[in-house]
C-alpha cells in the first residue's frame, strides 16, 4: 500500500530531475567558451550530475519503500516495530534533505544566470 505522501514524493523527484536537466541544458546552450571556463559553472555542472545520481537512488528507494514497509506489519515484538519506525523517520529525513539539495541547486542556477 502506497501512501499519498510517497506518491507525491516520487512525482516530485521525477519533476526535479527533469527540471535540473532542463537547467543544465540552458547552461550548455550559453556561450560555451565563457561558461565552461567559469569555475562556478564546473561546480554547478558537477552538482547537477551528483543530484541526478542521488535522485535515481531516491526513486529506487521510493519504489521499494511500500514493499519493505509491509514487512513491518508482520512485526510481533517491540524491537521489530522500533526498527521500522526508525527506518521510516530516517527515510523521511533523507527525502527532505534531497528536496533541500534541489532548492540549493536551483538557487545556484539562478544566481549564475543573473
Short mmCIF file of N, CA and C in Angstrom, two decimals:
data_model
loop_
_atom_site.label_atom_id
_atom_site.label_comp_id
_atom_site.label_asym_id
_atom_site.label_seq_id
_atom_site.Cartn_x
_atom_site.Cartn_y
_atom_site.Cartn_z
N UNK A 1 0.84 -1.18 0.00
CA UNK A 1 0.00 0.00 0.00
C UNK A 1 0.89 1.25 0.00
N UNK A 2 0.63 2.14 -0.94
CA UNK A 2 1.44 3.34 -1.07
C UNK A 2 0.68 4.53 -0.50
N UNK A 3 1.34 5.27 0.37
CA UNK A 3 0.68 6.43 0.94
C UNK A 3 0.71 7.58 -0.07
N UNK A 4 -0.16 8.54 0.13
CA UNK A 4 -0.21 9.71 -0.75
C UNK A 4 1.11 10.47 -0.72
N UNK A 5 1.71 10.58 0.48
CA UNK A 5 2.99 11.28 0.58
C UNK A 5 4.05 10.64 -0.30
N UNK A 6 4.13 9.33 -0.27
CA UNK A 6 5.18 8.64 -1.03
C UNK A 6 4.96 8.83 -2.53
N UNK A 7 3.71 8.80 -2.97
CA UNK A 7 3.42 9.04 -4.39
C UNK A 7 3.79 10.47 -4.76
N UNK A 8 3.43 11.41 -3.91
CA UNK A 8 3.78 12.81 -4.15
C UNK A 8 5.29 12.98 -4.20
N UNK A 9 6.00 12.32 -3.29
CA UNK A 9 7.46 12.40 -3.29
C UNK A 9 8.04 11.85 -4.59
N UNK A 10 7.52 10.72 -5.05
CA UNK A 10 8.00 10.15 -6.31
C UNK A 10 7.78 11.13 -7.46
N UNK A 11 6.57 11.67 -7.54
CA UNK A 11 6.27 12.62 -8.60
C UNK A 11 7.17 13.85 -8.52
N UNK A 12 7.42 14.31 -7.31
CA UNK A 12 8.27 15.49 -7.11
C UNK A 12 9.71 15.20 -7.52
N UNK A 13 10.23 14.04 -7.17
CA UNK A 13 11.60 13.70 -7.54
C UNK A 13 11.73 13.62 -9.06
N UNK A 14 10.76 13.04 -9.72
CA UNK A 14 10.79 12.97 -11.19
C UNK A 14 10.77 14.38 -11.78
N UNK A 15 9.92 15.25 -11.24
CA UNK A 15 9.88 16.63 -11.70
C UNK A 15 11.22 17.32 -11.49
N UNK A 16 11.81 17.13 -10.32
CA UNK A 16 13.09 17.77 -10.02
C UNK A 16 14.17 17.31 -10.99
N UNK A 17 14.18 16.02 -11.30
CA UNK A 17 15.17 15.51 -12.26
C UNK A 17 15.01 16.21 -13.61
N UNK A 18 13.80 16.30 -14.09
CA UNK A 18 13.56 16.95 -15.38
C UNK A 18 13.94 18.42 -15.33
N UNK A 19 13.63 19.08 -14.24
CA UNK A 19 13.95 20.49 -14.10
C UNK A 19 15.46 20.71 -14.10
N UNK A 20 16.19 19.90 -13.37
CA UNK A 20 17.65 20.04 -13.31
C UNK A 20 18.26 19.76 -14.68
N UNK A 21 17.75 18.77 -15.39
CA UNK A 21 18.24 18.50 -16.75
C UNK A 21 17.99 19.71 -17.65
N UNK A 22 16.83 20.31 -17.51
CA UNK A 22 16.49 21.49 -18.30
C UNK A 22 17.44 22.65 -17.96
N UNK A 23 17.66 22.88 -16.68
CA UNK A 23 18.56 23.96 -16.26
C UNK A 23 19.97 23.72 -16.79
N UNK A 24 20.42 22.49 -16.71
CA UNK A 24 21.76 22.15 -17.20
C UNK A 24 21.84 22.41 -18.71
N UNK A 25 20.79 22.05 -19.44
CA UNK A 25 20.76 22.29 -20.88
C UNK A 25 20.78 23.79 -21.20
N UNK A 26 20.11 24.59 -20.39
CA UNK A 26 20.15 26.04 -20.59
C UNK A 26 21.57 26.55 -20.44
N UNK A 27 22.28 26.04 -19.45
CA UNK A 27 23.67 26.43 -19.25
C UNK A 27 24.50 26.02 -20.45
N UNK A 28 24.29 24.82 -20.93
CA UNK A 28 25.08 24.30 -22.04
C UNK A 28 24.86 25.09 -23.31
N UNK A 29 23.72 25.73 -23.45
CA UNK A 29 23.42 26.49 -24.67
C UNK A 29 23.96 27.92 -24.61
N UNK A 30 24.42 28.35 -23.48
CA UNK A 30 25.00 29.69 -23.37
C UNK A 30 26.34 29.69 -24.07
N UNK A 31 26.99 30.81 -24.13
CA UNK A 31 28.30 30.95 -24.77
C UNK A 31 29.26 29.96 -24.12
N UNK A 32 29.53 28.86 -24.80
CA UNK A 32 30.29 27.76 -24.22
C UNK A 32 31.69 28.15 -23.79
N UNK A 33 32.36 28.98 -24.58
CA UNK A 33 33.72 29.37 -24.19
C UNK A 33 33.72 30.11 -22.86
N UNK A 34 32.78 31.01 -22.71
CA UNK A 34 32.70 31.78 -21.47
C UNK A 34 32.24 30.92 -20.31
N UNK A 35 31.17 30.18 -20.53
CA UNK A 35 30.56 29.42 -19.44
C UNK A 35 31.45 28.28 -18.96
N UNK A 36 31.99 27.51 -19.87
CA UNK A 36 32.73 26.32 -19.47
C UNK A 36 34.07 26.64 -18.83
N UNK A 37 34.57 27.84 -19.07
CA UNK A 37 35.81 28.26 -18.40
C UNK A 37 35.52 28.79 -17.00
N UNK A 38 34.29 29.08 -16.76
CA UNK A 38 33.87 29.62 -15.48
C UNK A 38 33.88 28.51 -14.43
N UNK A 39 34.66 28.72 -13.38
CA UNK A 39 34.80 27.69 -12.34
C UNK A 39 33.47 27.36 -11.68
N UNK A 40 32.65 28.36 -11.47
CA UNK A 40 31.37 28.09 -10.81
C UNK A 40 30.47 27.24 -11.71
N UNK A 41 30.60 27.39 -13.02
CA UNK A 41 29.84 26.51 -13.92
C UNK A 41 30.26 25.06 -13.71
N UNK A 42 31.56 24.85 -13.61
CA UNK A 42 32.08 23.49 -13.42
C UNK A 42 31.52 22.89 -12.13
N UNK A 43 31.48 23.69 -11.10
CA UNK A 43 30.96 23.22 -9.81
C UNK A 43 29.47 22.89 -9.92
N UNK A 44 28.72 23.78 -10.55
CA UNK A 44 27.28 23.56 -10.70
C UNK A 44 27.02 22.33 -11.57
N UNK A 45 27.78 22.18 -12.65
CA UNK A 45 27.61 21.01 -13.52
C UNK A 45 27.87 19.72 -12.74
N UNK A 46 28.88 19.73 -11.90
CA UNK A 46 29.18 18.55 -11.08
C UNK A 46 28.07 18.29 -10.07
N UNK A 47 27.57 19.37 -9.46
CA UNK A 47 26.47 19.22 -8.51
C UNK A 47 25.22 18.67 -9.20
N UNK A 48 24.99 19.09 -10.45
CA UNK A 48 23.85 18.57 -11.23
C UNK A 48 23.98 17.07 -11.40
N UNK A 49 25.14 16.65 -11.83
CA UNK A 49 25.36 15.21 -12.04
C UNK A 49 25.18 14.43 -10.75
N UNK A 50 25.73 14.95 -9.66
CA UNK A 50 25.58 14.29 -8.36
C UNK A 50 24.11 14.22 -7.95
N UNK A 51 23.40 15.33 -8.18
CA UNK A 51 21.99 15.37 -7.81
C UNK A 51 21.19 14.35 -8.61
N UNK A 52 21.46 14.26 -9.89
CA UNK A 52 20.71 13.32 -10.74
C UNK A 52 20.98 11.87 -10.32
N UNK A 53 22.22 11.57 -9.95
CA UNK A 53 22.54 10.22 -9.47
C UNK A 53 21.79 9.94 -8.17
N UNK A 54 21.83 10.90 -7.24
CA UNK A 54 21.14 10.67 -5.97
C UNK A 54 19.62 10.62 -6.18
N UNK A 55 19.10 11.35 -7.16
CA UNK A 55 17.66 11.28 -7.47
C UNK A 55 17.27 9.88 -7.92
N UNK A 56 18.11 9.27 -8.74
CA UNK A 56 17.84 7.90 -9.17
C UNK A 56 17.77 6.96 -7.97
N UNK A 57 18.69 7.15 -7.02
CA UNK A 57 18.70 6.30 -5.82
C UNK A 57 17.46 6.54 -4.97
N UNK A 58 17.07 7.81 -4.84
CA UNK A 58 15.87 8.15 -4.06
C UNK A 58 14.64 7.52 -4.71
N UNK A 59 14.55 7.60 -6.03
CA UNK A 59 13.41 6.99 -6.73
C UNK A 59 13.36 5.49 -6.51
N UNK A 60 14.51 4.84 -6.60
CA UNK A 60 14.55 3.39 -6.36
C UNK A 60 14.06 3.07 -4.96
N UNK A 61 14.51 3.87 -4.00
CA UNK A 61 14.10 3.65 -2.61
C UNK A 61 12.60 3.89 -2.44
N UNK A 62 12.06 4.91 -3.10
CA UNK A 62 10.63 5.18 -3.01
C UNK A 62 9.81 4.05 -3.63
N UNK A 63 10.33 3.44 -4.67
CA UNK A 63 9.63 2.32 -5.30
C UNK A 63 9.64 1.10 -4.38
N UNK A 64 10.78 0.86 -3.73
CA UNK A 64 10.89 -0.31 -2.83
C UNK A 64 10.23 -0.09 -1.48
N UNK A 65 10.05 1.16 -1.11
CA UNK A 65 9.57 1.51 0.22
C UNK A 65 8.29 0.77 0.65
N UNK A 66 7.22 0.80 -0.15
CA UNK A 66 5.98 0.12 0.30
C UNK A 66 6.18 -1.37 0.53
N UNK A 67 6.96 -2.00 -0.32
CA UNK A 67 7.21 -3.44 -0.18
C UNK A 67 7.98 -3.71 1.12
N UNK A 68 9.00 -2.88 1.35
CA UNK A 68 9.80 -3.04 2.56
C UNK A 68 8.96 -2.82 3.82
N UNK A 69 8.12 -1.78 3.80
CA UNK A 69 7.34 -1.45 4.99
C UNK A 69 6.24 -2.46 5.27
N UNK A 70 5.81 -3.21 4.27
CA UNK A 70 4.82 -4.27 4.51
C UNK A 70 5.36 -5.30 5.50
N UNK A 71 6.66 -5.51 5.47
CA UNK A 71 7.27 -6.45 6.42
C UNK A 71 7.08 -5.97 7.85
N UNK A 72 7.02 -4.65 8.01
CA UNK A 72 6.81 -4.09 9.34
C UNK A 72 5.45 -4.40 9.91
N UNK A 73 4.49 -4.67 9.05
CA UNK A 73 3.14 -5.02 9.51
C UNK A 73 3.12 -6.37 10.20
N UNK A 74 4.13 -7.19 9.91
CA UNK A 74 4.20 -8.53 10.48
C UNK A 74 5.00 -8.59 11.78
N UNK A 75 5.44 -7.45 12.26
CA UNK A 75 6.23 -7.42 13.49
C UNK A 75 5.42 -7.95 14.66
N UNK A 76 6.11 -8.71 15.50
CA UNK A 76 5.43 -9.23 16.68
C UNK A 76 6.21 -8.93 17.95
N UNK A 77 7.16 -8.01 17.85
CA UNK A 77 7.86 -7.57 19.06
C UNK A 77 8.25 -6.09 18.93
N UNK A 78 8.60 -5.51 20.06
CA UNK A 78 8.91 -4.09 20.12
C UNK A 78 10.16 -3.76 19.32
N UNK A 79 11.15 -4.63 19.36
CA UNK A 79 12.39 -4.38 18.63
C UNK A 79 12.13 -4.25 17.13
N UNK A 80 11.31 -5.10 16.59
CA UNK A 80 10.95 -5.06 15.17
C UNK A 80 10.18 -3.76 14.86
N UNK A 81 9.20 -3.43 15.69
CA UNK A 81 8.43 -2.19 15.49
C UNK A 81 9.35 -0.97 15.52
N UNK A 82 10.27 -0.96 16.47
CA UNK A 82 11.21 0.15 16.60
C UNK A 82 12.07 0.28 15.36
N UNK A 83 12.54 -0.84 14.84
CA UNK A 83 13.38 -0.83 13.64
C UNK A 83 12.64 -0.16 12.48
N UNK A 84 11.41 -0.55 12.23
CA UNK A 84 10.66 0.00 11.09
C UNK A 84 10.27 1.46 11.33
N UNK A 85 9.97 1.81 12.57
CA UNK A 85 9.66 3.20 12.89
C UNK A 85 10.88 4.08 12.66
N UNK A 86 12.04 3.62 13.12
CA UNK A 86 13.28 4.37 12.91
C UNK A 86 13.62 4.48 11.43
N UNK A 87 13.43 3.40 10.71
CA UNK A 87 13.70 3.40 9.27
C UNK A 87 12.83 4.45 8.57
N UNK A 88 11.55 4.49 8.91
CA UNK A 88 10.64 5.44 8.29
C UNK A 88 11.06 6.88 8.58
N UNK A 89 11.44 7.16 9.82
CA UNK A 89 11.88 8.51 10.19
C UNK A 89 13.13 8.90 9.44
N UNK A 90 14.09 7.99 9.38
CA UNK A 90 15.34 8.25 8.67
C UNK A 90 15.07 8.48 7.19
N UNK A 91 14.22 7.66 6.62
CA UNK A 91 13.89 7.77 5.21
C UNK A 91 13.25 9.12 4.90
N UNK A 92 12.32 9.55 5.74
CA UNK A 92 11.67 10.84 5.53
C UNK A 92 12.67 11.98 5.63
N UNK A 93 13.62 11.89 6.54
CA UNK A 93 14.66 12.92 6.64
C UNK A 93 15.53 12.95 5.39
N UNK A 94 15.84 11.78 4.84
CA UNK A 94 16.63 11.72 3.60
C UNK A 94 15.88 12.38 2.45
N UNK A 95 14.58 12.17 2.38
CA UNK A 95 13.78 12.80 1.33
C UNK A 95 13.81 14.32 1.50
N UNK A 96 13.61 14.80 2.72
CA UNK A 96 13.64 16.24 2.97
C UNK A 96 15.00 16.83 2.61
N UNK A 97 16.07 16.13 2.94
CA UNK A 97 17.41 16.59 2.61
C UNK A 97 17.59 16.66 1.09
N UNK A 98 17.07 15.67 0.39
CA UNK A 98 17.16 15.67 -1.07
C UNK A 98 16.42 16.88 -1.65
N UNK A 99 15.25 17.18 -1.12
CA UNK A 99 14.49 18.35 -1.58
C UNK A 99 15.26 19.64 -1.29
N UNK A 100 15.92 19.71 -0.14
CA UNK A 100 16.72 20.89 0.19
C UNK A 100 17.88 21.05 -0.78
N UNK A 101 18.52 19.94 -1.14
CA UNK A 101 19.61 19.99 -2.13
C UNK A 101 19.11 20.54 -3.46
N UNK A 102 17.92 20.12 -3.84
CA UNK A 102 17.32 20.63 -5.08
C UNK A 102 17.15 22.15 -5.00
N UNK A 103 16.60 22.64 -3.90
CA UNK A 103 16.39 24.08 -3.75
C UNK A 103 17.71 24.84 -3.80
N UNK A 104 18.74 24.30 -3.17
CA UNK A 104 20.06 24.94 -3.20
C UNK A 104 20.63 24.96 -4.62
N UNK A 105 20.44 23.88 -5.34
CA UNK A 105 20.93 23.80 -6.72
C UNK A 105 20.18 24.78 -7.62
N UNK A 106 18.88 24.87 -7.44
CA UNK A 106 18.09 25.84 -8.22
C UNK A 106 18.55 27.26 -7.93
N UNK A 107 18.86 27.56 -6.69
CA UNK A 107 19.35 28.89 -6.34
C UNK A 107 20.69 29.15 -7.00
N UNK A 108 21.56 28.15 -7.03
CA UNK A 108 22.86 28.30 -7.68
C UNK A 108 22.69 28.59 -9.17
N UNK A 109 21.75 27.91 -9.81
CA UNK A 109 21.46 28.18 -11.23
C UNK A 109 21.02 29.62 -11.41
N UNK A 110 20.06 30.03 -10.59
CA UNK A 110 19.51 31.38 -10.71
C UNK A 110 20.59 32.42 -10.48
N UNK A 111 21.40 32.24 -9.46
CA UNK A 111 22.48 33.18 -9.17
C UNK A 111 23.45 33.27 -10.34
N UNK A 112 23.73 32.16 -10.97
CA UNK A 112 24.68 32.12 -12.08
C UNK A 112 24.11 32.82 -13.32
N UNK A 113 22.81 32.71 -13.52
CA UNK A 113 22.18 33.30 -14.70
C UNK A 113 22.00 34.81 -14.57
N UNK A 114 21.93 35.30 -13.36
CA UNK A 114 21.71 36.75 -13.14
C UNK A 114 22.97 37.54 -13.25
#
